[in-house]
C-alpha cells in the first residue's frame, strides 16, 4: 500500500516515515501544500496523512481541491491540540478521519489501516481468501493456519490483491502501489513476485488474466 505523507515538521515527518515503512507501507513525502496537491492529483495513493498547517498552500485547501476534482483517496488529517474548529473544517472539507497532535504512532497506524480497509470494502483487519489469511495489524500470513514467510515485496503484492478480491489488477497498478515515486519501477518484476507467491500459497489463488493482470479467485474472500 502506498501512502502520501504530508508534514512540514522535518522531525515528525521522519518519525512518521519510519513507522509507516516499518508497517510495510510505501511512502512518498511532501513538506508543503503545493507539492502535496500535485502528488495527490497525479499519483495513485491508497491513503494520505495530511497535516493542516502547511506552507505555500494550507492542508484544508489541498483537501478541498482534491475533492472538487473528484479525488476520493482516503485522507487522515493531523490537527493541533484543542483545535476543534480545524477538525470540523477538515471533516466538512472531505477528510475521512482526524488525529490530534501529539498522538501515539500505534493509533495513527490503526486509523490508517481502517481507512484503507473501508475504501476497499473490507470490515475486518484479518483478510481471508480461501485457505489464506492476512492480518493487516501484524503482517502475518497463514495458509490453513500455518504461518508463511514472505519477503517485503511479496507481502505488498499479496496485501494489495487481498484488499481487492475478485478484481483484475494490472501489473502497472501493482507497480504503482508497491513502489514510491522516486523508485526505479519495472512492472516485469511483478511477474517474479507473483511467481514466488504461487509457490508459497495455494496454486489456484492468483489467476492470470491474459493481457489484463491478476485476480484473486479462491472463494470466499473478504
mmCIF file of C-alpha atoms in Angstrom:
data_model
loop_
_atom_site.group_PDB
_atom_site.id
_atom_site.type_symbol
_atom_site.label_atom_id
_atom_site.label_comp_id
_atom_site.label_asym_id
_atom_site.label_seq_id
_atom_site.Cartn_x
_atom_site.Cartn_y
_atom_site.Cartn_z
ATOM 1 C CA UNK A 1 0.000 0.000 0.000
ATOM 2 C CA UNK A 2 1.272 3.416 -0.974
ATOM 3 C CA UNK A 3 0.898 6.401 1.365
ATOM 4 C CA UNK A 4 1.365 10.123 0.779
ATOM 5 C CA UNK A 5 2.801 11.708 3.921
ATOM 6 C CA UNK A 6 2.382 15.493 4.104
ATOM 7 C CA UNK A 7 4.040 17.175 7.084
ATOM 8 C CA UNK A 8 6.266 20.270 7.186
ATOM 9 C CA UNK A 9 7.933 19.426 10.518
ATOM 10 C CA UNK A 10 11.024 17.524 9.418
ATOM 11 C CA UNK A 11 11.470 15.663 12.700
ATOM 12 C CA UNK A 12 7.872 14.472 12.886
ATOM 13 C CA UNK A 13 7.882 13.613 9.190
ATOM 14 C CA UNK A 14 10.951 11.419 9.650
ATOM 15 C CA UNK A 15 9.354 9.656 12.617
ATOM 16 C CA UNK A 16 6.163 9.065 10.670
ATOM 17 C CA UNK A 17 8.021 7.804 7.633
ATOM 18 C CA UNK A 18 9.999 5.315 9.746
ATOM 19 C CA UNK A 19 6.832 3.999 11.386
ATOM 20 C CA UNK A 20 4.996 3.699 8.073
ATOM 21 C CA UNK A 21 7.866 1.923 6.329
ATOM 22 C CA UNK A 22 8.214 -0.482 9.255
ATOM 23 C CA UNK A 23 4.490 -1.182 8.857
ATOM 24 C CA UNK A 24 5.217 -2.255 5.220
ATOM 25 C CA UNK A 25 3.809 0.884 3.588
ATOM 26 C CA UNK A 26 5.468 2.553 0.600
ATOM 27 C CA UNK A 27 5.829 6.256 1.398
ATOM 28 C CA UNK A 28 6.040 9.404 -0.718
ATOM 29 C CA UNK A 29 6.582 12.694 1.110
ATOM 30 C CA UNK A 30 5.767 16.371 0.760
ATOM 31 C CA UNK A 31 6.626 19.216 3.126
ATOM 32 C CA UNK A 32 4.358 21.864 1.607
ATOM 33 C CA UNK A 33 0.849 22.122 0.254
ATOM 34 C CA UNK A 34 1.675 22.784 -3.388
ATOM 35 C CA UNK A 35 3.794 19.655 -3.753
ATOM 36 C CA UNK A 36 1.201 17.658 -1.811
ATOM 37 C CA UNK A 37 -1.599 18.789 -4.108
ATOM 38 C CA UNK A 38 0.407 17.900 -7.220
ATOM 39 C CA UNK A 39 1.322 14.431 -5.942
ATOM 40 C CA UNK A 40 -2.195 13.622 -4.786
ATOM 41 C CA UNK A 41 -3.565 14.822 -8.106
ATOM 42 C CA UNK A 42 -1.190 12.799 -10.289
ATOM 43 C CA UNK A 43 -0.160 9.674 -8.348
ATOM 44 C CA UNK A 44 -2.314 6.716 -7.180
ATOM 45 C CA UNK A 45 -2.109 6.646 -3.385
ATOM 46 C CA UNK A 46 -4.036 4.279 -1.129
ATOM 47 C CA UNK A 47 -4.275 6.916 1.625
ATOM 48 C CA UNK A 48 -2.922 10.302 2.701
ATOM 49 C CA UNK A 49 -1.681 11.532 6.070
ATOM 50 C CA UNK A 50 -2.202 15.290 5.794
ATOM 51 C CA UNK A 51 -1.104 17.989 8.227
ATOM 52 C CA UNK A 52 -3.271 21.092 8.006
ATOM 53 C CA UNK A 53 -0.676 23.715 8.938
ATOM 54 C CA UNK A 54 1.393 23.690 5.745
ATOM 55 C CA UNK A 55 3.447 26.377 3.949
ATOM 56 C CA UNK A 56 2.598 27.607 0.424
ATOM 57 C CA UNK A 57 -0.878 26.039 0.481
ATOM 58 C CA UNK A 58 -2.680 25.015 3.659
ATOM 59 C CA UNK A 59 -3.905 21.455 4.146
ATOM 60 C CA UNK A 60 -7.616 22.358 4.009
ATOM 61 C CA UNK A 61 -7.142 23.991 0.622
ATOM 62 C CA UNK A 62 -5.250 20.940 -0.639
ATOM 63 C CA UNK A 63 -8.024 18.650 0.551
ATOM 64 C CA UNK A 64 -10.795 20.787 -0.966
ATOM 65 C CA UNK A 65 -9.021 20.869 -4.334
ATOM 66 C CA UNK A 66 -8.688 17.078 -4.356
ATOM 67 C CA UNK A 67 -12.357 16.594 -3.504
ATOM 68 C CA UNK A 68 -13.501 19.229 -6.005
ATOM 69 C CA UNK A 69 -11.524 17.341 -8.653
ATOM 70 C CA UNK A 70 -13.242 14.093 -7.714
ATOM 71 C CA UNK A 71 -10.272 12.529 -5.934
ATOM 72 C CA UNK A 72 -11.672 10.027 -3.429
ATOM 73 C CA UNK A 73 -8.461 8.771 -1.805
ATOM 74 C CA UNK A 74 -8.816 8.299 1.990
ATOM 75 C CA UNK A 75 -7.379 11.237 3.959
ATOM 76 C CA UNK A 76 -6.357 11.265 7.617
ATOM 77 C CA UNK A 77 -5.766 14.843 8.782
ATOM 78 C CA UNK A 78 -3.445 15.870 11.604
ATOM 79 C CA UNK A 79 -4.606 18.806 13.726
ATOM 80 C CA UNK A 80 -3.176 20.823 16.593
ATOM 81 C CA UNK A 81 -4.273 20.134 20.161
ATOM 82 C CA UNK A 82 -7.692 21.587 21.032
ATOM 83 C CA UNK A 83 -8.165 22.959 17.501
ATOM 84 C CA UNK A 84 -11.762 21.704 17.314
ATOM 85 C CA UNK A 85 -12.568 24.193 14.558
ATOM 86 C CA UNK A 86 -9.850 22.600 12.379
ATOM 87 C CA UNK A 87 -11.357 19.167 12.961
ATOM 88 C CA UNK A 88 -14.812 20.359 11.921
ATOM 89 C CA UNK A 89 -13.452 22.199 8.889
ATOM 90 C CA UNK A 90 -11.386 19.174 7.902
ATOM 91 C CA UNK A 91 -14.318 16.774 8.067
ATOM 92 C CA UNK A 92 -16.515 19.239 6.166
ATOM 93 C CA UNK A 93 -13.785 19.571 3.505
ATOM 94 C CA UNK A 94 -13.848 15.822 2.907
ATOM 95 C CA UNK A 95 -11.427 14.267 5.403
ATOM 96 C CA UNK A 96 -12.192 10.672 6.369
ATOM 97 C CA UNK A 97 -10.696 10.851 9.863
ATOM 98 C CA UNK A 98 -8.553 13.090 12.052
ATOM 99 C CA UNK A 99 -5.894 12.728 14.719
ATOM 100 C CA UNK A 100 -4.877 15.380 17.237
ATOM 101 C CA UNK A 101 -1.205 16.135 17.936
ATOM 102 C CA UNK A 102 0.514 14.797 19.933
ATOM 103 C CA UNK A 103 -0.602 11.248 19.169
ATOM 104 C CA UNK A 104 0.548 7.677 19.641
ATOM 105 C CA UNK A 105 2.021 6.172 16.488
ATOM 106 C CA UNK A 106 0.066 2.951 17.059
ATOM 107 C CA UNK A 107 -3.200 4.902 16.879
ATOM 108 C CA UNK A 108 -2.217 6.572 13.625
ATOM 109 C CA UNK A 109 -1.361 3.194 12.084
ATOM 110 C CA UNK A 110 -4.633 1.675 13.307
ATOM 111 C CA UNK A 111 -6.684 4.543 11.873
ATOM 112 C CA UNK A 112 -4.795 4.302 8.589
ATOM 113 C CA UNK A 113 -5.445 0.561 8.328
ATOM 114 C CA UNK A 114 -9.140 1.187 8.976
ATOM 115 C CA UNK A 115 -9.352 3.866 6.264
ATOM 116 C CA UNK A 116 -7.711 1.603 3.700
ATOM 117 C CA UNK A 117 -9.981 -1.314 4.637
ATOM 118 C CA UNK A 118 -13.116 0.793 4.349
ATOM 119 C CA UNK A 119 -12.016 2.200 0.992
ATOM 120 C CA UNK A 120 -11.789 -1.346 -0.387
ATOM 121 C CA UNK A 121 -14.993 -2.543 1.279
ATOM 122 C CA UNK A 122 -13.270 -4.648 3.951
ATOM 123 C CA UNK A 123 -14.559 -4.688 7.518
ATOM 124 C CA UNK A 124 -12.163 -6.974 9.376
ATOM 125 C CA UNK A 125 -8.451 -6.344 9.982
ATOM 126 C CA UNK A 126 -7.883 -10.000 9.088
ATOM 127 C CA UNK A 127 -8.353 -10.554 5.357
ATOM 128 C CA UNK A 128 -9.315 -14.039 4.184
ATOM 129 C CA UNK A 129 -9.341 -15.660 0.788
ATOM 130 C CA UNK A 130 -9.892 -19.391 0.762
ATOM 131 C CA UNK A 131 -7.265 -21.014 2.993
ATOM 132 C CA UNK A 132 -5.150 -17.839 3.084
ATOM 133 C CA UNK A 133 -5.378 -15.188 5.812
ATOM 134 C CA UNK A 134 -3.512 -11.898 6.083
ATOM 135 C CA UNK A 135 -3.560 -9.983 9.355
ATOM 136 C CA UNK A 136 -3.114 -6.311 8.467
ATOM 137 C CA UNK A 137 -2.198 -5.479 12.076
ATOM 138 C CA UNK A 138 0.742 -7.865 12.387
ATOM 139 C CA UNK A 139 1.598 -8.534 8.752
ATOM 140 C CA UNK A 140 1.208 -12.268 9.459
ATOM 141 C CA UNK A 141 0.165 -14.520 6.580
ATOM 142 C CA UNK A 142 -1.089 -18.072 7.080
ATOM 143 C CA UNK A 143 -2.304 -20.951 4.917
ATOM 144 C CA UNK A 144 -4.674 -23.324 6.715
ATOM 145 C CA UNK A 145 -3.479 -21.762 9.961
ATOM 146 C CA UNK A 146 0.201 -22.347 9.239
ATOM 147 C CA UNK A 147 2.466 -19.269 9.002
ATOM 148 C CA UNK A 148 4.012 -18.417 5.640
ATOM 149 C CA UNK A 149 7.191 -16.355 5.335
ATOM 150 C CA UNK A 150 7.075 -13.697 2.634
ATOM 151 C CA UNK A 151 9.576 -11.090 1.512
ATOM 152 C CA UNK A 152 8.598 -7.433 1.827
ATOM 153 C CA UNK A 153 7.610 -7.122 -1.830
ATOM 154 C CA UNK A 154 5.777 -10.451 -1.893
ATOM 155 C CA UNK A 155 3.749 -9.266 1.099
ATOM 156 C CA UNK A 156 2.962 -5.921 -0.543
ATOM 157 C CA UNK A 157 1.685 -7.622 -3.707
ATOM 158 C CA UNK A 158 -0.472 -10.067 -1.738
ATOM 159 C CA UNK A 159 -1.753 -7.311 0.567
ATOM 160 C CA UNK A 160 -2.851 -5.191 -2.386
ATOM 161 C CA UNK A 161 -4.587 -8.119 -4.106
ATOM 162 C CA UNK A 162 -6.332 -9.255 -0.925
ATOM 163 C CA UNK A 163 -7.803 -5.782 -0.454
ATOM 164 C CA UNK A 164 -9.364 -6.243 -3.930
ATOM 165 C CA UNK A 165 -10.617 -9.848 -4.107
ATOM 166 C CA UNK A 166 -12.178 -10.805 -7.421
ATOM 167 C CA UNK A 167 -10.901 -7.641 -9.090
ATOM 168 C CA UNK A 168 -8.472 -7.742 -12.001
ATOM 169 C CA UNK A 169 -5.374 -5.724 -11.083
ATOM 170 C CA UNK A 170 -2.871 -4.827 -13.794
ATOM 171 C CA UNK A 171 0.880 -5.144 -13.432
ATOM 172 C CA UNK A 172 1.140 -1.373 -13.834
ATOM 173 C CA UNK A 173 -1.303 -0.777 -10.992
ATOM 174 C CA UNK A 174 0.566 -3.166 -8.722
ATOM 175 C CA UNK A 175 3.852 -1.479 -9.606
ATOM 176 C CA UNK A 176 2.432 1.964 -8.798
ATOM 177 C CA UNK A 177 1.219 0.797 -5.392
ATOM 178 C CA UNK A 178 4.272 -1.129 -4.168
ATOM 179 C CA UNK A 179 6.963 1.368 -5.208
ATOM 180 C CA UNK A 180 7.411 5.022 -4.277
ATOM 181 C CA UNK A 181 7.525 7.713 -6.956
ATOM 182 C CA UNK A 182 11.316 8.001 -6.922
ATOM 183 C CA UNK A 183 11.878 4.247 -7.204
ATOM 184 C CA UNK A 184 13.099 2.663 -10.436
ATOM 185 C CA UNK A 185 9.865 0.897 -11.354
ATOM 186 C CA UNK A 186 9.853 -2.207 -13.519
ATOM 187 C CA UNK A 187 6.489 -3.888 -13.970
ATOM 188 C CA UNK A 188 8.223 -7.080 -15.132
ATOM 189 C CA UNK A 189 9.346 -7.735 -11.555
ATOM 190 C CA UNK A 190 5.671 -8.169 -10.615
ATOM 191 C CA UNK A 191 5.712 -11.459 -12.529
ATOM 192 C CA UNK A 192 8.611 -12.598 -10.366
ATOM 193 C CA UNK A 193 6.804 -11.735 -7.116
ATOM 194 C CA UNK A 194 3.577 -13.411 -8.269
ATOM 195 C CA UNK A 195 5.536 -16.497 -9.292
ATOM 196 C CA UNK A 196 7.112 -16.700 -5.846
ATOM 197 C CA UNK A 197 3.737 -16.224 -4.155
ATOM 198 C CA UNK A 198 2.270 -19.083 -6.161
ATOM 199 C CA UNK A 199 4.961 -21.387 -4.815
ATOM 200 C CA UNK A 200 4.151 -20.418 -1.208
ATOM 201 C CA UNK A 201 0.352 -20.180 -1.438
ATOM 202 C CA UNK A 202 -2.365 -22.404 -2.957
ATOM 203 C CA UNK A 203 -1.657 -22.501 -6.686
ATOM 204 C CA UNK A 204 -5.174 -21.508 -7.734
ATOM 205 C CA UNK A 205 -5.293 -18.408 -5.539
ATOM 206 C CA UNK A 206 -3.819 -15.918 -8.031
ATOM 207 C CA UNK A 207 -5.237 -16.144 -11.531
ATOM 208 C CA UNK A 208 -3.514 -14.596 -14.542
ATOM 209 C CA UNK A 209 -5.997 -12.759 -16.747
ATOM 210 C CA UNK A 210 -4.249 -12.681 -20.094
ATOM 211 C CA UNK A 211 -3.472 -9.177 -21.272
ATOM 212 C CA UNK A 212 -5.025 -7.588 -18.193
ATOM 213 C CA UNK A 213 -3.265 -8.637 -14.985
ATOM 214 C CA UNK A 214 -4.015 -10.767 -11.911
ATOM 215 C CA UNK A 215 -7.035 -11.636 -9.807
ATOM 216 C CA UNK A 216 -7.625 -13.481 -6.532
ATOM 217 C CA UNK A 217 -10.128 -16.209 -7.326
ATOM 218 C CA UNK A 218 -10.329 -18.626 -4.367
ATOM 219 C CA UNK A 219 -13.746 -18.134 -2.685
ATOM 220 C CA UNK A 220 -14.763 -16.883 -0.305
ATOM 221 C CA UNK A 221 -12.601 -13.774 0.047
ATOM 222 C CA UNK A 222 -13.243 -10.949 2.492
#
